[in-house]
Tab-separated table of C-alpha atoms and ligand atoms in Angstrom:
chain	number	residue	atom	x	y	z
A	1	UNK	CA	13.854	-16.811	38.139
A	2	UNK	CA	12.611	-13.273	37.400
A	3	UNK	CA	14.255	-13.409	34.008
A	4	UNK	CA	12.586	-16.725	33.264
A	5	UNK	CA	9.086	-15.431	34.219
A	6	UNK	CA	9.691	-12.229	32.189
A	7	UNK	CA	10.792	-14.205	29.117
A	8	UNK	CA	7.662	-16.364	29.496
A	9	UNK	CA	5.359	-13.300	29.576
A	10	UNK	CA	7.127	-11.720	26.573
A	11	UNK	CA	6.726	-14.916	24.562
A	12	UNK	CA	3.042	-14.944	25.409
A	13	UNK	CA	2.503	-11.581	23.679
A	14	UNK	CA	1.115	-12.139	20.234
A	15	UNK	CA	1.168	-9.016	18.104
A	16	UNK	CA	-0.268	-10.552	14.952
A	17	UNK	CA	-3.443	-9.129	13.567
A	18	UNK	CA	-6.115	-10.011	11.025
A	19	UNK	CA	-7.571	-7.761	8.309
A	20	UNK	CA	-10.101	-9.729	6.333
A	21	UNK	CA	-8.131	-12.675	4.903
A	22	UNK	CA	-4.805	-11.086	5.548
A	23	UNK	CA	-2.818	-12.258	8.573
A	24	UNK	CA	-0.205	-9.637	9.404
A	25	UNK	CA	2.725	-10.574	11.646
A	26	UNK	CA	2.423	-7.177	13.429
A	27	UNK	CA	0.002	-4.202	13.117
A	28	UNK	CA	2.292	-1.801	11.171
A	29	UNK	CA	1.996	-1.038	7.440
A	30	UNK	CA	3.696	1.420	5.127
A	31	UNK	CA	1.102	4.065	4.115
A	32	UNK	CA	0.611	4.809	0.447
A	33	UNK	CA	2.867	7.428	-1.159
A	34	UNK	CA	6.016	7.062	0.937
A	35	UNK	CA	8.984	5.091	-0.373
A	36	UNK	CA	6.767	2.906	-2.465
A	37	UNK	CA	7.381	3.957	-6.052
A	38	UNK	CA	9.644	0.977	-6.727
A	39	UNK	CA	10.066	-2.644	-5.662
A	40	UNK	CA	13.535	-2.013	-4.100
A	41	UNK	CA	12.303	0.538	-1.547
A	42	UNK	CA	9.186	-1.484	-0.579
A	43	UNK	CA	11.466	-4.544	-0.197
A	44	UNK	CA	13.618	-2.538	2.226
A	45	UNK	CA	10.550	-1.518	4.218
A	46	UNK	CA	9.333	-5.141	4.432
A	47	UNK	CA	12.773	-6.269	5.561
A	48	UNK	CA	12.834	-3.509	8.174
A	49	UNK	CA	9.795	-5.024	9.925
A	50	UNK	CA	6.616	-3.638	8.401
A	51	UNK	CA	3.762	-6.064	8.639
A	52	UNK	CA	2.648	-5.017	5.069
A	53	UNK	CA	3.365	-2.289	2.445
A	54	UNK	CA	0.862	-0.210	0.481
A	55	UNK	CA	2.021	0.931	-3.014
A	56	UNK	CA	1.940	4.413	-4.303
A	57	UNK	CA	-1.480	5.177	-5.699
A	58	UNK	CA	-1.460	4.074	-9.355
A	59	UNK	CA	-3.709	5.241	-12.158
A	60	UNK	CA	-4.613	4.152	-15.677
A	61	UNK	CA	-1.893	6.232	-17.458
A	62	UNK	CA	1.333	8.015	-16.464
A	63	UNK	CA	0.886	11.361	-14.600
A	64	UNK	CA	3.708	13.879	-13.979
A	65	UNK	CA	2.072	15.335	-10.856
A	66	UNK	CA	2.080	19.010	-9.810
A	67	UNK	CA	4.772	21.594	-10.443
A	68	UNK	CA	7.431	22.188	-7.763
A	69	UNK	CA	7.559	22.843	-4.869
A	70	UNK	CA	5.424	19.831	-4.023
A	71	UNK	CA	6.599	19.286	-0.456
A	72	UNK	CA	7.293	21.483	2.646
A	73	UNK	CA	8.028	20.553	6.162
A	74	UNK	CA	5.954	22.512	8.738
A	75	UNK	CA	6.087	22.719	12.539
A	76	UNK	CA	3.904	19.679	13.183
A	77	UNK	CA	3.854	17.745	9.891
A	78	UNK	CA	4.342	17.812	6.174
A	79	UNK	CA	2.390	19.642	3.508
A	80	UNK	CA	2.485	17.976	0.104
A	81	UNK	CA	0.881	18.424	-3.269
A	82	UNK	CA	2.590	15.601	-5.220
A	83	UNK	CA	-0.530	15.420	-7.443
A	84	UNK	CA	-0.545	11.620	-7.761
A	85	UNK	CA	2.587	11.251	-9.982
A	86	UNK	CA	2.944	7.716	-11.156
A	87	UNK	CA	4.051	5.720	-14.181
A	88	UNK	CA	0.587	4.199	-14.946
A	89	UNK	CA	-0.479	0.640	-14.297
A	90	UNK	CA	1.043	-1.071	-17.267
A	91	UNK	CA	4.540	0.247	-16.387
A	92	UNK	CA	4.099	-0.236	-12.557
A	93	UNK	CA	3.271	-3.925	-12.995
A	94	UNK	CA	6.962	-4.531	-13.596
A	95	UNK	CA	7.729	-3.250	-10.000
A	96	UNK	CA	4.925	-5.490	-8.618
A	97	UNK	CA	6.249	-8.569	-10.453
A	98	UNK	CA	9.623	-7.913	-8.841
A	99	UNK	CA	8.131	-7.245	-5.385
A	100	UNK	CA	5.950	-10.357	-5.494
A	101	UNK	CA	9.174	-12.500	-5.230
A	102	UNK	CA	9.316	-11.279	-1.617
A	103	UNK	CA	7.541	-12.891	1.290
A	104	UNK	CA	5.641	-9.836	2.549
A	105	UNK	CA	2.075	-8.661	2.243
A	106	UNK	CA	1.526	-6.161	-0.575
A	107	UNK	CA	-1.502	-3.901	-0.811
A	108	UNK	CA	-2.030	-2.141	-4.189
A	109	UNK	CA	-3.327	1.422	-4.063
A	110	UNK	CA	-5.547	2.481	-6.981
A	111	UNK	CA	-6.923	5.852	-8.025
A	112	UNK	CA	-9.097	6.811	-10.923
A	113	UNK	CA	-11.595	9.499	-12.176
A	114	UNK	CA	-14.531	7.157	-12.689
A	115	UNK	CA	-15.835	3.537	-12.380
A	116	UNK	CA	-14.184	2.321	-15.488
A	117	UNK	CA	-10.711	3.636	-14.605
A	118	UNK	CA	-10.836	2.225	-11.066
A	119	UNK	CA	-12.047	-1.132	-12.308
A	120	UNK	CA	-9.520	-1.408	-15.035
A	121	UNK	CA	-6.547	-0.465	-12.858
A	122	UNK	CA	-7.752	-2.698	-9.989
A	123	UNK	CA	-8.217	-5.693	-12.376
A	124	UNK	CA	-4.754	-5.278	-13.852
A	125	UNK	CA	-3.171	-4.904	-10.374
A	126	UNK	CA	-4.942	-7.665	-8.540
A	127	UNK	CA	-2.909	-10.690	-9.713
A	128	UNK	CA	0.240	-9.117	-8.148
A	129	UNK	CA	-1.055	-7.953	-4.767
A	130	UNK	CA	-2.721	-9.439	-1.691
A	131	UNK	CA	-5.422	-6.748	-1.357
A	132	UNK	CA	-6.370	-3.427	-3.027
A	133	UNK	CA	-6.792	-0.037	-1.458
A	134	UNK	CA	-9.079	2.402	-3.328
A	135	UNK	CA	-7.891	5.993	-2.926
A	136	UNK	CA	-11.107	8.016	-2.454
A	137	UNK	CA	-9.388	10.673	-0.438
A	138	UNK	CA	-6.429	12.546	-2.026
A	139	UNK	CA	-7.129	16.278	-1.412
A	140	UNK	CA	-4.979	17.752	-4.124
A	141	UNK	CA	-5.733	16.121	-7.503
A	142	UNK	CA	-8.682	17.672	-9.362
A	143	UNK	CA	-11.265	15.108	-10.426
A	144	UNK	CA	-9.750	12.318	-8.310
A	145	UNK	CA	-9.528	11.218	-4.696
A	146	UNK	CA	-11.525	13.413	-2.302
A	147	UNK	CA	-13.833	14.743	-4.981
A	148	UNK	CA	-15.119	11.088	-5.336
A	149	UNK	CA	-14.803	10.201	-1.655
A	150	UNK	CA	-17.171	12.942	-0.488
A	151	UNK	CA	-20.091	11.395	-2.385
A	152	UNK	CA	-21.452	8.121	-0.937
A	153	UNK	CA	-23.055	7.140	-4.336
A	154	UNK	CA	-19.709	7.412	-6.101
A	155	UNK	CA	-18.031	5.413	-3.328
A	156	UNK	CA	-20.686	2.765	-3.456
A	157	UNK	CA	-20.783	2.387	-7.238
A	158	UNK	CA	-16.997	2.221	-7.662
A	159	UNK	CA	-16.450	-0.146	-4.688
A	160	UNK	CA	-19.188	-2.556	-6.015
A	161	UNK	CA	-17.711	-2.584	-9.456
A	162	UNK	CA	-14.159	-3.255	-8.238
A	163	UNK	CA	-15.272	-5.891	-5.724
A	164	UNK	CA	-17.119	-7.765	-8.532
A	165	UNK	CA	-14.150	-7.683	-10.837
A	166	UNK	CA	-11.378	-8.998	-8.481
A	167	UNK	CA	-11.072	-11.981	-6.084
A	168	UNK	CA	-8.958	-10.350	-3.374
A	169	UNK	CA	-10.054	-8.070	-0.478
A	170	UNK	CA	-10.879	-4.467	-1.398
A	171	UNK	CA	-10.107	-1.775	1.118
A	172	UNK	CA	-11.449	1.781	0.818
A	173	UNK	CA	-9.373	4.785	1.948
A	174	UNK	CA	-11.430	7.720	3.231
A	175	UNK	CA	-10.859	11.298	4.108
A	176	UNK	CA	-11.847	12.968	7.358
A	177	UNK	CA	-12.875	16.027	5.332
A	178	UNK	CA	-16.516	14.984	5.103
A	179	UNK	CA	-19.649	15.727	7.199
A	180	UNK	CA	-20.039	12.113	8.352
A	181	UNK	CA	-17.132	9.761	7.746
A	182	UNK	CA	-19.240	6.773	9.115
A	183	UNK	CA	-21.877	7.324	6.460
A	184	UNK	CA	-19.264	7.095	3.717
A	185	UNK	CA	-17.735	4.047	5.433
A	186	UNK	CA	-21.183	2.427	5.595
A	187	UNK	CA	-21.633	3.000	1.826
A	188	UNK	CA	-18.289	1.222	1.250
A	189	UNK	CA	-19.154	-1.663	3.609
A	190	UNK	CA	-22.532	-2.211	2.032
A	191	UNK	CA	-20.885	-2.362	-1.368
A	192	UNK	CA	-18.532	-5.193	-0.386
A	193	UNK	CA	-15.419	-3.412	0.987
A	194	UNK	CA	-13.422	-5.709	3.281
A	195	UNK	CA	-11.853	-2.885	5.369
A	196	UNK	CA	-11.735	0.884	5.715
A	197	UNK	CA	-8.506	2.870	5.772
A	198	UNK	CA	-8.706	6.238	7.523
A	199	UNK	CA	-7.446	8.866	7.130
A	200	UNK	CA	-5.680	10.557	4.183
A	201	UNK	CA	-4.014	13.987	4.390
A	202	UNK	CA	-6.178	17.067	5.083
A	203	UNK	CA	-6.337	19.972	2.558
A	204	UNK	CA	-4.208	22.788	3.815
A	205	UNK	CA	-1.970	25.748	2.783
A	206	UNK	CA	1.146	27.546	3.937
A	207	UNK	CA	2.257	31.030	2.762
A	208	UNK	CA	5.847	32.273	2.259
A	209	UNK	CA	5.810	35.725	3.908
A	210	UNK	CA	8.794	37.023	1.877
A	211	UNK	CA	7.251	36.384	-1.480
A	212	UNK	CA	3.706	36.785	-0.212
A	213	UNK	CA	2.544	33.665	-2.005
A	214	UNK	CA	1.562	30.067	-1.184
A	215	UNK	CA	4.623	27.892	-0.847
A	216	UNK	CA	3.356	24.907	-2.883
A	217	UNK	CA	3.202	25.106	-6.661
A	218	UNK	CA	-0.324	23.826	-6.471
A	219	UNK	CA	-1.093	26.472	-3.721
A	220	UNK	CA	-2.902	23.851	-1.545
A	221	UNK	CA	-1.770	20.458	-0.506
A	222	UNK	CA	-2.449	17.672	1.959
A	223	UNK	CA	-1.310	18.004	5.555
A	224	UNK	CA	0.050	14.919	7.352
A	225	UNK	CA	1.976	14.014	10.512
A	226	UNK	CA	1.646	14.634	14.241
A	227	UNK	CA	-0.947	17.470	13.946
A	228	UNK	CA	-3.577	15.260	12.278
A	229	UNK	CA	-3.440	12.418	14.802
A	230	UNK	CA	-6.435	13.431	16.872
A	231	UNK	CA	-8.499	13.728	13.660
A	232	UNK	CA	-7.435	10.281	12.641
A	233	UNK	CA	-8.317	8.848	16.069
A	234	UNK	CA	-11.754	10.535	16.048
A	235	UNK	CA	-12.430	9.181	12.496
A	236	UNK	CA	-11.428	5.633	13.451
A	237	UNK	CA	-13.600	5.854	16.651
A	238	UNK	CA	-16.668	6.928	14.593
A	239	UNK	CA	-16.129	4.266	12.008
A	240	UNK	CA	-15.713	1.480	14.576
A	241	UNK	CA	-18.887	2.552	16.306
A	242	UNK	CA	-20.920	2.309	13.108
A	243	UNK	CA	-19.273	-0.486	10.993
A	244	UNK	CA	-18.532	-4.219	11.253
A	245	UNK	CA	-15.599	-4.468	8.860
A	246	UNK	CA	-11.982	-3.881	10.181
A	247	UNK	CA	-10.440	-0.424	10.177
A	248	UNK	CA	-6.848	0.475	9.371
A	249	UNK	CA	-5.849	3.636	11.215
A	250	UNK	CA	-3.470	6.219	9.735
A	251	UNK	CA	-2.538	9.828	10.500
A	252	UNK	CA	0.395	11.071	12.630
A	253	UNK	CA	1.465	7.723	14.058
A	254	UNK	CA	5.142	7.990	15.070
A	255	UNK	CA	5.367	5.804	18.189
A	256	UNK	CA	3.928	2.636	19.675
A	257	UNK	CA	1.819	4.686	22.071
A	258	UNK	CA	0.237	6.576	18.993
A	259	UNK	CA	-0.463	3.127	17.476
A	260	UNK	CA	-2.052	1.820	20.659
A	261	UNK	CA	-4.309	4.899	20.774
A	262	UNK	CA	-5.616	4.050	17.250
A	263	UNK	CA	-6.118	0.379	18.242
A	264	UNK	CA	-8.161	1.443	21.310
A	265	UNK	CA	-10.252	3.733	19.025
A	266	UNK	CA	-11.042	0.645	16.892
A	267	UNK	CA	-8.268	0.078	14.398
A	268	UNK	CA	-7.129	-3.492	13.756
A	269	UNK	CA	-3.800	-2.328	12.298
A	270	UNK	CA	-2.128	1.015	11.507
A	271	UNK	CA	-0.173	2.658	8.700
A	272	UNK	CA	2.814	4.981	8.938
A	273	UNK	CA	3.626	7.637	6.337
A	274	UNK	CA	5.226	10.930	7.633
A	275	UNK	CA	6.722	8.880	10.543
A	276	UNK	CA	9.044	7.239	7.967
A	277	UNK	CA	10.423	10.650	7.028
A	278	UNK	CA	10.859	11.744	10.572
A	279	UNK	CA	12.273	8.522	12.166
A	280	UNK	CA	13.638	6.525	9.162
A	281	UNK	CA	12.695	2.944	8.192
A	282	UNK	CA	13.485	1.608	11.623
A	283	UNK	CA	10.163	3.148	12.732
A	284	UNK	CA	8.264	-0.138	11.994
A	285	UNK	CA	10.479	-2.239	14.284
A	286	UNK	CA	10.561	0.498	16.911
A	287	UNK	CA	6.734	0.823	16.957
A	288	UNK	CA	6.323	-3.005	17.002
A	289	UNK	CA	8.694	-3.234	19.976
A	290	UNK	CA	6.960	-0.405	21.844
A	291	UNK	CA	3.510	-2.002	21.379
A	292	UNK	CA	4.965	-5.393	22.542
A	293	UNK	CA	6.541	-3.850	25.626
A	294	UNK	CA	3.359	-1.930	26.473
A	295	UNK	CA	1.243	-5.035	26.144
A	296	UNK	CA	3.684	-6.947	28.365
A	297	UNK	CA	3.572	-4.174	30.974
A	298	UNK	CA	-0.221	-4.152	30.942
A	299	UNK	CA	-0.684	-7.954	30.852
A	300	UNK	CA	-2.311	-7.877	27.435
A	301	UNK	CA	-1.499	-10.868	25.290
A	302	UNK	CA	-3.183	-10.285	21.932
A	303	UNK	CA	-3.998	-7.315	19.673
A	304	UNK	CA	-7.776	-8.039	19.564
A	305	UNK	CA	-7.840	-7.348	23.393
A	306	UNK	CA	-6.927	-3.758	22.524
A	307	UNK	CA	-9.115	-3.122	19.495
A	308	UNK	CA	-11.922	-0.762	20.256
A	309	UNK	CA	-11.526	-0.896	24.065
A	310	UNK	CA	-12.090	2.904	24.266
A	311	UNK	CA	-15.737	2.257	23.422
A	312	UNK	CA	-16.500	0.257	26.553
B	1	LIG	C1	4.440	12.686	0.322
B	1	LIG	C2	3.109	11.992	0.519
B	1	LIG	C3	2.539	11.299	-0.496
B	1	LIG	C4	1.305	10.614	-0.377
B	1	LIG	N1	0.763	9.939	-1.395
B	1	LIG	C5	-0.332	9.205	-1.201
B	1	LIG	C6	-0.880	8.399	-2.281
B	1	LIG	O1	-0.313	8.306	-3.394
B	1	LIG	N2	-2.032	7.717	-2.060
B	1	LIG	C7	-2.711	7.755	-0.840
B	1	LIG	O2	-3.766	7.110	-0.707
B	1	LIG	N3	-2.189	8.518	0.158
B	1	LIG	C8	-1.065	9.209	0.014
B	1	LIG	N4	-0.545	9.949	1.067
B	1	LIG	C9	-1.250	9.985	2.355
B	1	LIG	C10	-0.666	8.943	3.298
B	1	LIG	O3	-0.818	7.651	2.844
B	1	LIG	C11	-1.402	9.116	4.689
B	1	LIG	O4	-2.747	8.745	4.543
B	1	LIG	C12	-1.278	10.465	5.360
B	1	LIG	O5	-0.024	11.045	5.073
B	1	LIG	C13	-1.509	10.472	6.804
B	1	LIG	O6	-0.631	9.612	7.493
B	1	LIG	P1	0.786	10.170	8.170
B	1	LIG	O7	0.430	11.283	9.040
B	1	LIG	O8	1.348	8.965	8.829
B	1	LIG	O9	1.661	10.577	7.045
B	1	LIG	C14	0.669	10.691	0.866
B	1	LIG	C15	1.289	11.372	1.965
B	1	LIG	C16	2.479	11.988	1.835
B	1	LIG	C17	3.123	12.686	2.995
């Protein structure tokens, strides 16, 4: 009898979530920049249980990225200065055509140095993806990312232009390295963004004591993983308090409990980046199972019941 009742409760738990017009089977997504340079690895991530995948950030033309070392593992996370290496949109479309044969939800990440680059890449990418994510937050590529995302006027102008030129939802990915993340989020919302993604890596440095020099070739890089989780949670909380559009939380999520914390702060779904390095691609299924079990134990049946509850 107990087993029957328990099975009934489990089957009542619905972990699907909605971001604008996208219905995700579960709240987990692959974050941009991790195992997403080619169709094959994104296909594996979808098959392993991710609710959606975000592509590597793609620009107008090919970029080699920064000199090595570009990546170092630290005590509580990863420091990287990849420098947005990518094959350029015309070449990357071949990967997207291949990936589109799959069933999963694909979000295309775009970077650029100005309105025209963002709009051109977004327009070329849009037929092959279900939504776009504008990278206004990379902390280690001069003239790109965070340099744009710190300025609400740039965010507003680029978002408006992209929104007008495509017919799919446009998400805006923000950095926590600003005075007031909600003000930047508001600029994106007023310009037609369908969701906010927060947060990207944080600008950081690590020094090799033997050679007395910064470890990374670029000297500084972006810090991700466990250490940045409270900054991500705070950012999502502030965005939720001030905005109406959905928020996608990212930063240091490695377990179902981490994900639930982001949902309670106001996220409607979450992305996992560094957690894929530390736990492997089973992390999506593991986190989904942990969320489901936690909901069951706390008599919660749907994800919307959890979104933003920390504000009550
Ligand atoms: C190696 C690496 C490459 C990344 N590349 C990108 C990228 O191309 N575009 C982007 O928007 N974010 C990129 N990110 C940032 C992640 O998408 C994510 O926002 C950040 O790492 C925080 O999440 P995490 O702690 O789960 O890794 C990258 C992160 C890492 C570690």
